[in-house]
Amino acid sequence: MLRVIKPSDWPTIAYIQQTCYPHALLESVAVLQNKQQLAPHCCFVFEHQQQTVGYCFAHPWIDNQAPSLHQALAPNDAASTLYLHDVALLPQGRGQGLVHQLLHHLEQFTRISRYCSLSLVAVAGADRYWQKLGFTPCSISKDLNIYGDKAQYMRRELSD
C-alpha cells in the first residue's frame, strides 16, 4: 500500500535509505524533505503488513537532465517529466507489487500534469530492473558519476 509521508516517517525513511544505498548516495533528511515539498502528492512510503518497507520521492523536472544529489531544489516552471528521485524498498517489501502500484499512480499524475514521461537515474546496476518496467536508457550530457559508476539516465515515455 502507498500512503503519503507523515512527519513521524522520517526516521524510518533515513533507516531505509541507509540500508539500501552506499554512503556516497545517502542524502540528508533535509534534502529529502525538500523533494517532498516540491511534490508532496508524488512522495510516498510503502507499507506491507502494517510496516513501512520503502519510500518514493518523485517531483517535476526537466527531461534529459538529472538533478544533482545532496542539494535542495527549487520548483521548475520548465518541467516536462516526472522524475523519480529515489525509490527504495527493504527486502521484505520486494516482490509485493508495490513499485507497480507506484508507477500506476505516478503515471496518472504525469498524464494529468501533461508531462511527456517518467524519468530516473538507475544506480548500481538497477537499469535492468527499470528496463523490465518500460524504462529505456538515454544518453544525456550531464556527468552522472556522483550517482556511481553504473548510473544510467532512463525514461519511460507516456503514450496517449
CSV table of C-alpha atoms in Angstrom, one decimal:
chain,number,residue,atom,x,y,z
A,1,MET,CA,0.0,0.0,0.0
A,2,LEU,CA,1.1,3.5,-0.8
A,3,ARG,CA,0.5,6.4,1.6
A,4,VAL,CA,1.7,10.0,1.9
A,5,ILE,CA,4.6,10.7,4.1
A,6,LYS,CA,3.9,11.8,7.6
A,7,PRO,CA,6.3,13.7,9.9
A,8,SER,CA,6.8,10.6,12.0
A,9,ASP,CA,8.1,8.7,8.9
A,10,TRP,CA,11.4,10.5,8.6
A,11,PRO,CA,13.5,8.3,11.0
A,12,THR,CA,12.2,5.2,9.1
A,13,ILE,CA,13.0,6.8,5.7
A,14,ALA,CA,16.5,7.6,6.9
A,15,TYR,CA,16.9,4.0,8.1
A,16,ILE,CA,15.7,2.5,4.8
A,17,GLN,CA,18.0,4.8,2.8
A,18,GLN,CA,21.0,3.8,4.9
A,19,THR,CA,20.1,0.1,4.4
A,20,CYS,CA,19.6,0.3,0.7
A,21,TYR,CA,22.4,2.6,-0.5
A,22,PRO,CA,26.2,3.1,-0.2
A,23,HIS,CA,27.3,6.1,1.9
A,24,ALA,CA,28.1,8.3,-1.2
A,25,LEU,CA,24.5,8.2,-2.2
A,26,LEU,CA,22.9,9.0,1.2
A,27,GLU,CA,21.1,12.3,1.2
A,28,SER,CA,20.2,14.2,4.3
A,29,VAL,CA,16.7,14.2,5.7
A,30,ALA,CA,16.6,18.0,4.9
A,31,VAL,CA,17.3,17.3,1.2
A,32,LEU,CA,14.7,14.6,1.1
A,33,GLN,CA,12.2,16.8,2.8
A,34,ASN,CA,12.9,19.4,0.1
A,35,LYS,CA,12.0,16.8,-2.6
A,36,GLN,CA,8.8,16.1,-0.8
A,37,GLN,CA,7.9,19.8,-0.6
A,38,LEU,CA,8.4,20.1,-4.4
A,39,ALA,CA,5.6,17.5,-5.0
A,40,PRO,CA,4.0,16.1,-1.8
A,41,HIS,CA,1.4,14.3,-3.8
A,42,CYS,CA,4.2,12.3,-5.5
A,43,CYS,CA,6.1,11.2,-2.4
A,44,PHE,CA,5.1,8.1,-0.5
A,45,VAL,CA,6.0,5.4,1.9
A,46,PHE,CA,5.2,1.8,1.1
A,47,GLU,CA,3.5,-0.3,3.7
A,48,HIS,CA,3.3,-4.1,3.8
A,49,GLN,CA,1.7,-5.9,6.8
A,50,GLN,CA,1.5,-2.6,8.7
A,51,GLN,CA,5.2,-2.0,8.4
A,52,THR,CA,6.9,0.8,6.4
A,53,VAL,CA,9.1,-1.1,4.0
A,54,GLY,CA,10.1,1.6,1.5
A,55,TYR,CA,9.6,5.0,0.1
A,56,CYS,CA,9.4,7.1,-3.1
A,57,PHE,CA,10.4,10.7,-3.8
A,58,ALA,CA,9.3,12.0,-7.2
A,59,HIS,CA,9.0,15.5,-8.5
A,60,PRO,CA,8.6,17.5,-11.7
A,61,TRP,CA,11.8,18.1,-13.5
A,62,ILE,CA,13.3,18.9,-16.9
A,63,ASP,CA,13.5,15.9,-19.3
A,64,ASN,CA,17.0,14.7,-20.1
A,65,GLN,CA,18.5,16.5,-17.1
A,66,ALA,CA,19.3,14.7,-13.8
A,67,PRO,CA,19.1,16.9,-10.7
A,68,SER,CA,22.2,17.0,-8.5
A,69,LEU,CA,22.3,14.9,-5.4
A,70,HIS,CA,22.8,16.3,-1.9
A,71,GLN,CA,21.2,19.7,-2.9
A,72,ALA,CA,17.8,21.3,-2.3
A,73,LEU,CA,15.9,22.0,-5.5
A,74,ALA,CA,13.7,24.9,-6.4
A,75,PRO,CA,10.4,24.4,-8.3
A,76,ASN,CA,11.0,24.5,-12.0
A,77,ASP,CA,8.4,26.0,-14.4
A,78,ALA,CA,10.0,24.3,-17.4
A,79,ALA,CA,9.4,20.8,-16.0
A,80,SER,CA,8.4,18.3,-18.7
A,81,THR,CA,8.9,14.9,-16.9
A,82,LEU,CA,8.1,13.4,-13.5
A,83,TYR,CA,11.5,12.5,-12.1
A,84,LEU,CA,11.7,9.5,-9.7
A,85,HIS,CA,14.4,10.9,-7.5
A,86,ASP,CA,14.5,7.9,-5.2
A,87,VAL,CA,12.7,4.6,-4.8
A,88,ALA,CA,13.9,2.3,-2.1
A,89,LEU,CA,12.5,-1.0,-0.7
A,90,LEU,CA,13.7,-3.1,2.1
A,91,PRO,CA,14.0,-6.8,1.2
A,92,GLN,CA,10.7,-7.6,3.0
A,93,GLY,CA,8.9,-5.2,0.7
A,94,ARG,CA,10.2,-6.6,-2.5
A,95,GLY,CA,8.0,-8.9,-4.7
A,96,GLN,CA,4.8,-7.4,-3.4
A,97,GLY,CA,3.9,-5.4,-6.4
A,98,LEU,CA,4.5,-2.1,-4.6
A,99,VAL,CA,6.5,-0.5,-7.4
A,100,HIS,CA,3.8,-1.4,-10.0
A,101,GLN,CA,1.3,0.3,-7.8
A,102,LEU,CA,3.6,3.3,-7.5
A,103,LEU,CA,4.1,3.6,-11.3
A,104,HIS,CA,0.4,3.3,-12.0
A,105,HIS,CA,-0.3,6.2,-9.6
A,106,LEU,CA,2.6,8.3,-10.9
A,107,GLU,CA,1.6,7.7,-14.5
A,108,GLN,CA,-1.9,9.1,-13.7
A,109,PHE,CA,-0.4,12.2,-12.2
A,110,THR,CA,2.0,12.6,-15.1
A,111,ARG,CA,-0.8,12.4,-17.7
A,112,ILE,CA,-3.0,14.9,-15.8
A,113,SER,CA,0.0,17.2,-15.5
A,114,ARG,CA,0.7,16.8,-19.2
A,115,TYR,CA,4.3,15.7,-18.7
A,116,CYS,CA,5.8,13.6,-21.5
A,117,SER,CA,7.5,11.0,-19.4
A,118,LEU,CA,8.7,9.5,-16.2
A,119,SER,CA,12.4,9.6,-15.7
A,120,LEU,CA,15.1,8.5,-13.3
A,121,VAL,CA,18.7,7.7,-12.8
A,122,ALA,CA,19.2,4.0,-12.2
A,123,VAL,CA,22.1,3.2,-9.8
A,124,ALA,CA,24.2,0.2,-9.0
A,125,GLY,CA,23.1,-1.9,-12.0
A,126,ALA,CA,19.3,-1.3,-11.3
A,127,ASP,CA,18.9,-0.3,-15.0
A,128,ARG,CA,18.0,-4.0,-15.8
A,129,TYR,CA,15.1,-3.8,-13.3
A,130,TRP,CA,13.8,-0.5,-14.6
A,131,GLN,CA,14.0,-1.7,-18.2
A,132,LYS,CA,11.6,-4.5,-17.3
A,133,LEU,CA,9.2,-1.8,-16.2
A,134,GLY,CA,9.4,0.0,-19.5
A,135,PHE,CA,12.2,2.5,-18.9
A,136,THR,CA,14.7,3.0,-21.7
A,137,PRO,CA,18.4,4.0,-21.2
A,138,CYS,CA,19.1,7.5,-22.6
A,139,SER,CA,22.3,9.4,-23.1
A,140,ILE,CA,22.4,12.9,-21.5
A,141,SER,CA,25.2,15.5,-21.4
A,142,LYS,CA,25.4,15.6,-17.6
A,143,ASP,CA,28.2,13.5,-15.9
A,144,LEU,CA,26.4,11.0,-13.6
A,145,ASN,CA,29.5,9.9,-11.7
A,146,ILE,CA,28.1,11.3,-8.4
A,147,TYR,CA,25.4,8.6,-8.7
A,148,GLY,CA,28.1,5.9,-9.0
A,149,ASP,CA,30.0,4.3,-11.9
A,150,LYS,CA,27.0,2.3,-13.2
A,151,ALA,CA,24.5,5.1,-13.2
A,152,GLN,CA,22.2,5.4,-16.2
A,153,TYR,CA,19.6,8.0,-17.0
A,154,MET,CA,16.4,6.3,-18.1
A,155,ARG,CA,13.0,7.4,-19.4
A,156,ARG,CA,9.6,5.9,-19.8
A,157,GLU,CA,7.6,7.7,-22.5
A,158,LEU,CA,3.9,8.0,-21.9
A,159,SER,CA,1.6,7.3,-24.9
A,160,ASP,CA,-1.8,8.9,-25.2
